[in-house]
Every structure is written in structure tokens, then in C-alpha cells.
Coordinates of N, CA and C in Angstrom, one line a residue:
X1 N 90.7 98.5 105.8 CA 91.5 99.0 106.9 C 90.2 97.1 107.4
X2 N 89.8 95.8 106.7 CA 90.1 95.3 107.0 C 90.7 94.3 106.9
X3 N 92.3 94.8 105.2 CA 93.1 94.4 105.4 C 94.2 94.0 106.7
X4 N 94.5 95.5 107.0 CA 95.0 96.0 108.8 C 94.9 94.9 109.7
X5 N 92.9 94.3 109.6 CA 93.3 94.0 110.9 C 93.3 92.1 111.3
X6 N 93.4 92.0 109.5 CA 93.0 90.7 109.1 C 95.3 89.8 109.3
X7 N 96.0 91.1 108.9 CA 97.2 90.7 108.8 C 97.7 91.1 110.2
X8 N 97.7 92.6 110.2 CA 97.6 92.3 111.9 C 98.0 91.1 112.7
X9 N 96.1 90.6 113.2 CA 96.0 89.5 114.0 C 97.2 88.1 113.3
X10 N 96.7 88.2 111.9 CA 98.2 86.7 111.4 C 98.9 87.3 112.4
X11 N 99.6 88.6 112.1 CA 101.3 88.8 113.0 C 101.1 88.5 114.2
X12 N 100.4 89.0 114.5 CA 100.4 88.9 116.3 C 100.4 87.5 117.1
X13 N 99.4 86.8 116.3 CA 99.5 84.6 116.8 C 101.1 84.1 116.2
X14 N 100.7 84.8 115.5 CA 102.7 84.0 114.7 C 104.2 84.6 115.0
X15 N 104.1 85.7 115.8 CA 105.5 86.6 115.8 C 105.5 86.9 117.5
X16 N 106.4 87.0 118.6 CA 106.4 87.6 119.1 C 107.1 89.1 119.2
X17 N 106.6 90.2 118.5 CA 107.1 91.5 118.8 C 106.5 92.4 118.9
X18 N 106.8 93.5 119.7 CA 106.0 94.8 119.1 C 105.7 95.0 117.8
X19 N 104.0 95.7 117.4 CA 103.5 95.9 116.2 C 102.9 97.4 116.7
X20 N 103.1 97.7 114.7 CA 103.1 99.1 114.6 C 102.1 98.8 113.7
X21 N 101.2 100.1 113.8 CA 99.9 100.1 112.7 C 100.1 101.8 111.7
X22 N 100.7 101.1 110.2 CA 100.7 102.9 110.0 C 99.1 103.0 109.6
X23 N 98.7 104.0 109.5 CA 96.1 104.3 109.9 C 96.6 105.1 108.3
X24 N 95.6 105.3 107.9 CA 95.1 106.5 106.7 C 93.5 106.8 107.9
X25 N 94.1 108.4 108.4 CA 92.9 109.0 109.0 C 91.6 109.2 108.6
X26 N 92.1 109.3 107.1 CA 90.6 109.5 106.4 C 89.9 108.1 106.9
X27 N 90.8 106.5 107.3 CA 89.6 105.9 107.2 C 89.1 104.6 108.4
X28 N 89.8 106.1 109.5 CA 89.4 105.3 110.5 C 89.0 106.2 111.3
X29 N 87.9 105.4 113.1 CA 87.5 105.8 113.5 C 87.8 105.4 115.4
X30 N 87.6 106.5 116.0 CA 88.1 105.6 117.7 C 87.4 104.2 117.4
X31 N 86.6 103.8 116.7 CA 86.3 103.0 117.6 C 87.3 101.8 116.4
X32 N 87.6 102.1 115.6 CA 88.7 100.8 114.6 C 89.7 101.6 115.8
X33 N 90.0 102.3 115.9 CA 91.6 102.6 117.0 C 91.3 101.2 118.0
X34 N 90.0 101.6 118.3 CA 89.9 100.7 120.5 C 90.2 99.9 119.4
X35 N 89.7 98.9 118.7 CA 89.7 97.5 117.9 C 91.0 96.7 117.6
X36 N 92.1 98.2 116.8 CA 93.2 97.3 117.1 C 94.2 97.2 118.8
X37 N 93.6 98.7 119.6 CA 94.5 98.6 120.3 C 94.2 97.2 120.8
X38 N 92.2 96.6 121.3 CA 92.0 95.6 121.1 C 93.0 94.2 121.6
X39 N 93.5 94.2 119.7 CA 93.8 93.1 119.4 C 95.0 92.6 119.8
X40 N 96.1 94.3 120.1 CA 97.1 94.1 120.6 C 98.2 94.9 119.7
X41 N 97.7 95.2 119.1 CA 99.0 96.7 118.0 C 99.5 97.6 119.2
X42 N 100.8 97.6 119.5 CA 101.1 98.0 119.8 C 101.7 99.9 120.2
X43 N 101.8 100.3 118.1 CA 101.6 101.8 118.3 C 101.1 102.1 116.8
X44 N 100.6 103.8 117.4 CA 99.9 103.8 116.3 C 100.8 104.7 115.0
X45 N 100.8 104.6 113.7 CA 101.1 106.0 113.0 C 100.7 106.4 112.2
X46 N 100.9 107.9 111.6 CA 99.8 108.2 110.5 C 100.4 110.0 109.8
X47 N 100.5 109.1 108.0 CA 101.3 110.5 107.3 C 100.0 111.6 107.2
X48 N 100.7 112.0 108.7 CA 100.2 113.5 108.6 C 100.1 114.5 107.7
X49 N 102.0 114.4 107.1 CA 102.6 115.0 106.1 C 102.9 116.7 106.2
X50 N 102.4 117.3 105.9 CA 102.0 118.3 106.1 C 102.1 119.1 107.6
X51 N 102.2 120.4 107.4 CA 103.0 120.7 108.9 C 102.1 121.5 109.5
X52 N 101.0 122.2 108.0 CA 99.5 123.5 108.5 C 98.7 122.8 107.6
X53 N 97.8 123.6 108.1 CA 96.7 123.4 107.3 C 96.9 124.3 105.7
X54 N 97.7 125.0 105.8 CA 97.8 125.6 104.5 C 98.1 124.8 103.5
X55 N 100.1 124.3 103.7 CA 99.9 123.3 103.0 C 99.2 121.2 102.6
X56 N 98.3 121.6 103.7 CA 97.6 120.8 103.6 C 96.8 121.1 102.7
X57 N 95.4 121.5 102.5 CA 94.8 121.5 102.1 C 95.6 121.4 100.6
X58 N 96.8 121.8 100.0 CA 97.4 122.1 98.6 C 98.1 120.9 98.3
X59 N 98.6 119.8 98.9 CA 99.4 119.0 98.6 C 98.2 117.3 99.3
X60 N 97.4 117.4 99.7 CA 96.7 116.1 99.7 C 95.1 116.7 99.9
X61 N 94.6 117.7 100.3 CA 93.5 118.3 100.5 C 92.5 118.4 99.2
X62 N 91.3 118.9 99.8 CA 90.4 119.9 98.2 C 91.4 120.9 97.3
X63 N 92.9 121.5 97.1 CA 93.4 122.1 96.8 C 93.1 120.6 95.7
X64 N 93.8 120.0 95.7 CA 94.1 118.7 95.1 C 93.5 117.4 94.4
X65 N 91.7 118.3 95.0 CA 90.4 117.7 94.9 C 90.9 115.5 95.7
X66 N 91.6 116.2 96.8 CA 92.4 114.6 97.6 C 90.5 114.9 98.4
X67 N 90.4 114.0 99.6 CA 89.4 113.5 100.7 C 89.8 113.8 101.7
X68 N 90.9 113.8 101.9 CA 91.7 114.0 103.3 C 91.4 115.7 103.5
X69 N 91.0 115.7 105.8 CA 90.6 116.3 105.9 C 91.9 116.8 107.2
X70 N 92.4 118.2 107.0 CA 93.4 119.0 108.0 C 92.5 118.3 109.3
X71 N 91.2 119.3 110.0 CA 90.9 118.9 110.8 C 90.5 117.0 111.3
X72 N 90.1 116.2 110.0 CA 90.4 114.7 111.5 C 91.1 114.5 111.4
X73 N 92.6 114.6 111.3 CA 93.7 114.3 110.6 C 94.5 114.6 112.0
X74 N 93.9 116.0 112.5 CA 94.6 115.9 113.9 C 93.7 115.5 115.1
X75 N 92.2 115.4 114.5 CA 91.1 114.4 115.3 C 91.7 112.9 115.7
X76 N 92.3 112.6 115.0 CA 92.6 110.5 115.3 C 94.0 110.8 116.2
X77 N 94.6 111.9 115.3 CA 96.1 112.0 116.3 C 95.7 112.1 117.8
X78 N 94.4 112.4 118.1 CA 94.2 113.0 119.6 C 93.4 111.9 119.9
X79 N 92.4 111.5 119.7 CA 92.0 109.8 119.8 C 92.8 108.8 119.7
X80 N 93.6 108.6 119.2 CA 94.8 107.3 118.6 C 95.7 108.0 120.5
X81 N 96.1 109.1 121.2 CA 97.0 109.6 121.2 C 96.2 108.6 123.1
X82 N 94.7 108.7 123.0 CA 93.6 108.8 124.0 C 93.4 107.1 123.6
X83 N 93.7 106.6 123.2 CA 93.4 105.1 123.5 C 94.9 104.2 123.7
X84 N 95.6 104.9 122.5 CA 96.9 104.0 123.0 C 98.4 104.7 124.2
X85 N 97.6 106.1 124.2 CA 98.7 105.9 125.5 C 99.6 107.2 124.5
X86 N 100.4 107.6 126.1 CA 101.6 108.5 125.5 C 102.6 107.8 124.8
X87 N 103.1 108.9 124.2 CA 103.8 108.3 123.4 C 104.5 106.8 122.8
X88 N 102.9 106.6 122.2 CA 102.1 105.4 121.6 C 102.0 105.4 119.7
X89 N 101.9 106.9 120.3 CA 101.2 107.4 118.3 C 102.2 108.3 117.9
X90 N 102.6 108.1 116.8 CA 103.8 108.8 115.9 C 103.0 109.7 114.7
X91 N 103.6 110.6 113.9 CA 103.0 111.1 113.3 C 104.2 111.8 111.8
X92 N 104.2 111.1 110.8 CA 104.7 111.4 109.4 C 104.5 113.0 108.9
X93 N 106.5 113.5 109.1 CA 106.3 114.7 108.5 C 107.0 115.2 107.6
X94 N 106.6 115.7 106.6 CA 107.6 116.0 105.1 C 107.9 117.5 104.9
X95 N 109.2 117.2 105.7 CA 110.5 118.8 104.9 C 110.2 119.2 103.8
X96 N 110.0 120.1 103.4 CA 110.2 120.5 101.7 C 108.9 120.3 100.8
X97 N 107.1 121.1 101.2 CA 106.5 120.9 100.6 C 105.9 121.9 100.4
X98 N 106.2 122.8 100.6 CA 106.1 124.6 100.8 C 105.7 125.2 102.4
X99 N 106.1 124.0 103.1 CA 106.2 125.0 104.1 C 107.3 125.6 105.1
X100 N 106.6 126.7 106.2 CA 108.1 127.9 106.3 C 108.4 126.8 107.6
X101 N 109.4 127.0 107.8 CA 110.1 126.4 109.4 C 109.5 127.1 110.3
X102 N 108.7 128.1 110.3 CA 108.2 128.4 111.6 C 107.1 127.5 112.1
X103 N 106.5 127.1 110.9 CA 104.7 126.2 110.1 C 105.6 125.0 110.8
X104 N 106.9 124.9 110.5 CA 107.2 123.4 110.7 C 107.4 122.7 112.8
X105 N 107.8 124.4 113.0 CA 108.5 124.3 114.7 C 107.3 124.2 115.5
X106 N 106.2 124.7 115.2 CA 105.1 124.9 115.6 C 104.4 123.7 115.7
X107 N 104.1 123.1 114.9 CA 103.7 121.6 114.7 C 104.0 120.0 115.5
X108 N 105.7 121.1 115.6 CA 106.7 119.8 116.4 C 106.6 120.3 118.3
X109 N 106.3 121.9 118.6 CA 105.6 121.5 119.7 C 104.9 121.0 120.2
X110 N 103.3 121.1 119.3 CA 102.2 121.1 119.7 C 102.8 119.5 119.7
X111 N 103.2 118.7 118.6 CA 102.8 117.2 119.1 C 103.4 116.8 120.2
X112 N 104.9 117.5 121.2 CA 106.1 117.2 121.3 C 104.6 117.4 122.6
X113 N 103.8 118.7 122.6 CA 103.4 118.7 124.4 C 101.5 117.2 124.2
X114 N 101.6 116.8 123.4 CA 100.6 115.7 123.0 C 101.4 114.3 123.1
X115 N 102.8 115.1 123.7 CA 103.1 112.5 123.9 C 102.8 112.2 122.7
X116 N 103.3 113.1 121.5 CA 103.1 112.1 120.4 C 104.5 111.6 119.3
X117 N 105.1 111.5 119.2 CA 106.8 111.4 118.4 C 106.8 112.0 117.0
X118 N 107.3 112.7 116.7 CA 107.4 113.2 114.9 C 108.6 112.8 114.5
X119 N 108.1 111.8 113.4 CA 109.0 111.5 112.3 C 109.5 112.6 111.0
X120 N 110.9 112.6 110.7 CA 110.9 113.9 109.6 C 111.3 112.9 108.3
X121 N 111.0 113.9 107.4 CA 111.2 113.1 106.5 C 111.3 114.1 105.2
X122 N 113.0 114.0 104.6 CA 113.0 115.2 103.2 C 111.8 115.0 102.1
X123 N 111.3 115.4 101.4 CA 110.9 115.3 100.2 C 111.3 115.4 99.1
X124 N 111.2 114.1 98.5 CA 111.7 113.8 97.2 C 110.8 113.8 96.0
X125 N 111.0 113.9 95.1 CA 110.2 114.2 93.6 C 110.0 113.3 92.8
X126 N 108.6 112.1 93.5 CA 109.1 110.7 92.6 C 108.5 111.1 91.7
X127 N 109.7 110.7 90.7 CA 108.2 110.6 88.9 C 107.3 110.2 88.9
X128 N 106.4 110.8 87.8 CA 104.9 110.3 87.7 C 104.0 110.8 89.0
X129 N 103.8 111.6 89.5 CA 103.4 112.2 90.7 C 103.2 113.8 90.2
X130 N 102.2 114.7 90.9 CA 101.7 115.7 90.9 C 103.3 116.7 91.4
X131 N 103.7 116.1 92.2 CA 105.5 116.8 93.0 C 106.2 116.5 91.8
X132 N 106.4 116.1 91.3 CA 107.7 115.2 90.4 C 108.3 116.8 89.4
X133 N 108.1 117.6 90.3 CA 109.0 118.5 89.0 C 109.2 119.5 90.5
X134 N 108.8 119.8 91.4 CA 109.6 120.3 92.6 C 110.4 119.8 93.2
X135 N 111.5 121.4 93.5 CA 112.7 120.6 94.0 C 112.6 121.1 95.3
X136 N 113.3 119.5 95.5 CA 113.9 119.0 97.5 C 114.0 120.5 97.6
X137 N 113.9 120.6 98.9 CA 115.0 120.9 100.7 C 115.8 121.3 100.6
X138 N 116.9 122.2 100.1 CA 118.2 122.4 100.4 C 118.6 120.8 101.8
X139 N 119.9 121.1 101.5 CA 120.3 119.9 102.9 C 119.9 120.9 104.0
X140 N 121.4 121.8 104.5 CA 121.5 123.0 105.2 C 119.8 122.7 105.9
X141 N 118.7 123.5 104.5 CA 117.8 123.6 105.8 C 117.5 121.9 106.7
X142 N 117.6 120.6 105.5 CA 116.9 120.0 106.3 C 117.5 119.7 107.5
X143 N 118.7 119.4 107.6 CA 120.0 119.3 108.7 C 120.2 120.3 110.0
X144 N 119.8 121.5 109.2 CA 118.8 122.3 111.1 C 117.2 122.0 111.3
X145 N 117.2 121.8 111.0 CA 115.5 121.7 110.9 C 115.5 120.7 112.2
X146 N 115.7 119.2 111.4 CA 116.6 118.5 112.3 C 117.1 118.6 113.7
X147 N 118.4 119.5 113.8 CA 118.4 120.1 114.8 C 118.0 120.2 116.1
X148 N 117.2 121.4 115.0 CA 116.6 121.7 116.3 C 115.4 121.1 116.6
X149 N 114.6 119.8 115.8 CA 113.7 118.9 115.8 C 114.7 118.3 117.8
X150 N 115.8 118.5 117.4 CA 116.5 117.6 118.2 C 116.2 118.7 120.0
X151 N 116.7 119.2 119.4 CA 116.5 120.2 120.5 C 115.0 120.0 121.5
X152 N 114.6 120.3 120.9 CA 112.9 120.4 121.1 C 112.5 119.7 122.4
X153 N 112.8 118.6 121.2 CA 112.4 116.7 121.9 C 113.5 116.2 123.3
X154 N 114.6 117.0 123.0 CA 115.7 116.1 124.2 C 115.8 117.4 125.4
X155 N 116.3 118.3 124.3 CA 117.0 119.1 125.2 C 116.0 120.7 125.9
X156 N 114.7 120.2 125.3 CA 113.6 121.1 126.2 C 113.7 122.1 125.7
X157 N 114.4 123.0 124.7 CA 114.5 123.7 123.3 C 112.8 124.5 123.8
X158 N 112.8 125.6 123.8 CA 111.6 126.6 124.2 C 111.2 127.4 122.1
X159 N 110.0 127.5 122.4 CA 109.5 128.6 120.8 C 110.2 130.0 121.2
X160 N 111.0 130.6 122.4 CA 111.3 132.2 122.3 C 112.5 131.9 122.2
X161 N 113.3 130.5 122.0 CA 114.5 130.1 122.2 C 114.9 130.5 120.6
X162 N 114.1 130.4 119.4 CA 114.2 130.3 118.4 C 114.2 131.8 117.5
X163 N 115.6 131.8 116.8 CA 115.2 133.0 115.8 C 114.5 133.0 114.2
X164 N 114.0 133.9 114.0 CA 113.3 134.2 112.6 C 113.8 135.0 112.0
X165 N 113.4 134.9 110.3 CA 113.6 136.6 109.5 C 111.9 136.5 109.7
X166 N 112.4 137.0 108.8 CA 111.0 137.9 107.9 C 110.0 137.2 107.5
X167 N 111.3 135.6 106.7 CA 110.3 134.9 105.8 C 110.2 133.9 106.7
X168 N 110.5 133.9 108.1 CA 109.8 132.7 108.8 C 110.8 131.5 109.2
X169 N 111.9 131.7 108.2 CA 112.9 131.3 108.6 C 114.1 131.0 109.2
X170 N 114.2 129.5 110.1 CA 115.5 129.8 111.1 C 116.8 130.4 111.0
X171 N 117.1 131.2 111.6 CA 118.4 132.0 111.3 C 119.6 132.0 112.7
X172 N 119.2 132.0 113.5 CA 119.5 131.8 114.9 C 119.4 130.9 116.6
X173 N 120.0 131.0 116.7 CA 119.4 130.2 118.4 C 119.5 131.2 119.2
X174 N 119.0 131.7 120.5 CA 119.6 131.8 121.9 C 119.6 130.9 122.7
X175 N 120.3 130.0 122.9 CA 120.3 128.8 123.3 C 122.4 128.5 123.5
X176 N 122.5 127.7 124.5 CA 123.9 127.2 124.8 C 124.6 126.7 124.4
X177 N 125.8 127.4 123.6 CA 126.3 126.1 122.4 C 127.0 124.9 122.7
X178 N 126.8 124.5 124.1 CA 127.3 123.3 124.9 C 126.5 122.0 124.2
X179 N 125.4 122.8 124.3 CA 123.2 122.4 124.3 C 123.0 121.3 123.1
X180 N 124.1 122.8 121.9 CA 123.4 122.7 120.5 C 124.9 121.4 120.5
X181 N 125.9 121.7 120.8 CA 127.5 121.2 120.0 C 127.0 119.4 121.1
X182 N 126.3 119.1 121.8 CA 125.9 117.7 122.0 C 124.8 117.1 121.5
X183 N 124.3 118.2 121.2 CA 122.9 117.6 119.8 C 123.4 116.9 118.8
X184 N 124.5 117.7 118.4 CA 125.3 117.7 116.9 C 126.3 116.3 117.1
X185 N 127.1 116.3 117.9 CA 128.2 115.6 118.0 C 127.3 113.9 118.9
X186 N 126.2 113.3 119.5 CA 125.3 112.3 120.0 C 125.3 111.7 118.4
X187 N 125.0 112.1 117.1 CA 124.1 112.3 116.2 C 122.9 111.5 116.7
X188 N 122.1 111.3 117.2 CA 121.0 111.0 117.4 C 119.9 112.3 116.3
X189 N 120.4 113.2 116.1 CA 119.0 114.5 115.2 C 118.7 113.5 114.2
X190 N 119.9 112.8 113.7 CA 120.3 113.4 112.0 C 119.9 111.4 111.2
X191 N 119.4 110.9 112.4 CA 119.1 109.2 112.4 C 117.6 109.4 112.0
X192 N 117.3 108.0 110.7 CA 115.8 108.3 110.7 C 115.1 107.4 112.2
X193 N 113.9 108.6 111.6 CA 113.0 108.6 112.7 C 111.8 107.0 112.5
X194 N 111.6 106.2 113.2 CA 111.0 105.8 113.9 C 110.8 104.8 114.5
X195 N 110.0 103.7 114.3 CA 109.2 103.3 115.6 C 110.1 101.9 116.2
X196 N 110.1 101.8 117.4 CA 110.8 101.4 118.7 C 111.3 100.0 118.4
X197 N 112.7 99.1 118.0 CA 112.6 97.6 118.5 C 112.8 97.1 119.5
X198 N 112.2 96.4 119.8 CA 112.5 95.3 121.3 C 113.0 95.9 122.7
X199 N 113.8 96.4 122.5 CA 114.8 96.6 123.1 C 114.6 98.2 123.5
X200 N 114.3 99.3 123.0 CA 114.1 100.6 122.1 C 115.0 101.2 121.8
X201 N 115.5 100.2 120.9 CA 116.6 100.7 120.1 C 115.9 101.6 118.4
X202 N 116.4 101.4 117.6 CA 115.9 102.0 116.2 C 115.0 100.1 115.4
X203 N 114.0 100.6 115.3 CA 113.2 99.2 115.0 C 113.3 99.5 113.3
X204 N 112.8 100.8 112.0 CA 112.8 101.0 110.9 C 114.0 101.9 110.8
X205 N 114.3 101.6 109.9 CA 115.8 102.7 109.5 C 116.0 102.8 108.3
X206 N 115.1 102.7 106.9 CA 115.0 102.9 105.9 C 115.4 104.0 105.0
X207 N 116.9 103.4 105.0 CA 118.4 104.0 104.5 C 118.3 105.5 103.0
X208 N 116.7 104.4 101.9 CA 117.1 105.6 100.7 C 115.5 105.7 101.1
X209 N 114.8 106.3 101.6 CA 113.3 106.6 101.9 C 113.6 108.0 101.1
X210 N 114.3 108.8 101.1 CA 114.3 109.9 101.0 C 115.4 110.6 100.0
X211 N 116.5 109.8 100.0 CA 117.5 109.8 99.6 C 118.0 108.8 98.2
X212 N 118.7 109.4 97.8 CA 119.2 107.9 96.2 C 121.2 107.4 96.9
X213 N 120.9 105.9 96.6 CA 122.9 105.8 96.6 C 123.4 107.5 95.8
X214 N 124.5 106.6 97.1 CA 125.4 107.5 96.3 C 125.5 109.5 97.0
X215 N 123.8 109.8 97.3 CA 123.9 111.1 97.8 C 124.0 110.8 99.1
X216 N 124.2 112.2 100.3 CA 125.0 112.5 101.3 C 123.3 111.8 102.3
X217 N 122.8 110.8 102.9 CA 122.1 110.6 103.1 C 121.5 111.7 104.2
X218 N 120.2 111.2 104.0 CA 119.0 112.5 104.2 C 118.4 112.4 106.0
X219 N 118.5 111.2 106.1 CA 118.2 110.2 107.1 C 119.1 108.8 107.5
X220 N 119.9 109.5 108.2 CA 120.9 108.0 108.1 C 120.3 106.5 108.6
X221 N 120.7 105.8 108.1 CA 120.6 104.0 109.1 C 120.9 103.8 110.4
X222 N 121.6 104.6 110.7 CA 122.2 104.2 111.6 C 122.9 105.9 112.5
X223 N 123.8 105.6 113.5 CA 124.3 107.0 114.2 C 125.6 106.6 113.7
X224 N 126.1 108.4 113.0 CA 126.4 109.3 112.3 C 127.9 108.5 112.8
X225 N 128.9 107.9 112.0 CA 130.2 108.4 113.0 C 130.8 108.9 112.7
X226 N 131.8 109.3 113.4 CA 133.4 111.1 112.7 C 133.1 111.2 112.0
X227 N 133.4 110.8 110.8 CA 133.8 111.3 110.1 C 132.6 111.7 109.2
X228 N 130.8 111.3 110.1 CA 130.1 111.5 108.8 C 130.0 112.6 109.8
X229 N 129.6 112.7 111.3 CA 129.5 114.1 112.5 C 130.5 115.1 111.6
X230 N 131.5 115.4 111.2 CA 132.2 116.0 110.0 C 132.1 117.0 109.1
X231 N 131.4 116.1 108.2 CA 130.1 116.3 107.3 C 128.6 116.7 107.4
X232 N 127.9 116.5 108.7 CA 127.0 116.9 109.3 C 127.0 118.5 108.9
X233 N 128.9 119.0 110.1 CA 128.7 119.7 110.9 C 129.1 120.8 109.3
X234 N 129.2 120.4 108.1 CA 129.5 121.6 107.4 C 128.0 121.6 106.5
X235 N 127.8 120.9 106.3 CA 126.7 120.8 105.5 C 125.3 122.0 107.1
X236 N 126.0 122.0 108.0 CA 124.7 122.6 108.6 C 125.1 124.2 108.4
X237 N 125.6 124.5 108.8 CA 126.9 126.4 108.3 C 126.5 126.5 109.1
X238 N 126.3 126.7 110.6 CA 126.1 127.0 111.7 C 127.3 128.6 111.6
X239 N 127.9 128.6 111.5 CA 129.0 130.3 111.3 C 127.5 130.6 110.9
X240 N 127.0 130.6 109.8 CA 126.1 131.8 110.0 C 124.8 131.9 110.4
X241 N 124.6 131.5 111.5 CA 123.2 131.9 111.9 C 123.8 133.0 113.2
X242 N 122.4 133.2 113.9 CA 122.8 134.2 115.0 C 123.4 133.3 116.0
X243 N 123.3 133.6 117.3 CA 123.5 133.2 118.8 C 123.2 134.3 120.0
X244 N 121.9 134.9 119.6 CA 121.4 136.1 121.2 C 121.6 135.7 122.4

């Protein structure tokens, strides 16, 4: 934490740019959040990663001998929201570490209702990690969650408009096709979620944060072009969905 304060102060003294601080909830309390705000930090980011307490305990908490607590992470989210204000806090969420679609969607709704951003990443099995043998989520699943996330955030899709199967997988939508088509063609659903630049654009692109060169982008670093949108449509396989 002391390093974070030192670096933040040095950056803010030398560069006239908005500054985002990525924090570890286990090391931060409200007093420290207020100190960062007083320094001039503009936005707080936090790696929530897991979409449910069940998955959190198995990947970051006591299930793997970790020090992290689910309730503490959410407490810090709420405190950061109070200190920094609406849409000045973001949470990173990883798709593919054991959560169900319903668990992920419920977390997205909770964050939207709290006026906190959610940024998506697709799990990648890093060599040497405890999860190095775990498979990545299928691209079709990631694309569908990206699309529904966009519909929730930008088009105010409601809980009862999402159709799940008995395994809590998304299998359809109760939504106008024009609304879904707009979300796909705009392309923003499939771009890296990251802190904004000064002009409101994307300031953080990380093109290979969760995929490798030569593979389809999981998160596009720029708005997808026309050919990319065609690829995305194929990857979504929406003809398999129900449209009640």
C-alpha cells in the first residue's frame, strides 16, 4: 500500500492525466480509500474475479489456503463507491473459473445497480499456476456473456428477460431482435473493458491479456471492423437460442 501511495503521488505530480489505482481489497480499508481520493486518484479498480462466494472460496479464499474473504471484498466495493462516487469504481470478473452463467449475470446486475463498472476477462490457464490444467471457457460462451453484459448495461435488459436451462446456462432472451442486433453491430460488447481516457474513450486495451497472438481476440483492443463482426456473429451461434 505504501508503494501505491508513493507511486500515485509521483505520477500525479508529474503527469496531467486521470489516474486509476488497482487495489487489493485485503490490504485496504475506508481510511486508505479516502487517502487515495485525497491524493487525486480518479478511479479505483479491484480484482473481484469470482462471480460467486462459492467460486471465490475455491479459487482465492480458504479453499486454496488464501487470505481473502468474499464479504470483505464486497465491503471494500461498497466503501469505494461511497468514497469515489458513481461509476468511479470497477471490478474485474473472470469468465471460466467455475461459475454458472446465472451467477455471473446476477453479479453484473448487482454491480450495475450499485453504479459500479464490471470488466470481463476470459480465463487463461497460466503455466505454473494452480489452475494451469483448467480449460478455457468456450468462445461461444464468452461471446454470449459479453453480449448479455452489454444488453444489461447499455440497454437495461431485465432479469426476467434472460432464459436459463436447468444447469443455469443462458439459452435465450426475451428481448426484441432489433435490440440484440444493435448491441452486436455496434461492437462495444466485445471490446476490452478498461478505465477511460481523458476524452471518455478506452484508455486500457490489453489485447493479449486473455488470448494469444494468432487466436481470435477474446477482448478486442479496438472496435471490431465489419469482418470481425461477421466472425463474432458466427461465434455467438444465436440460431441455437430461444427467443420467447
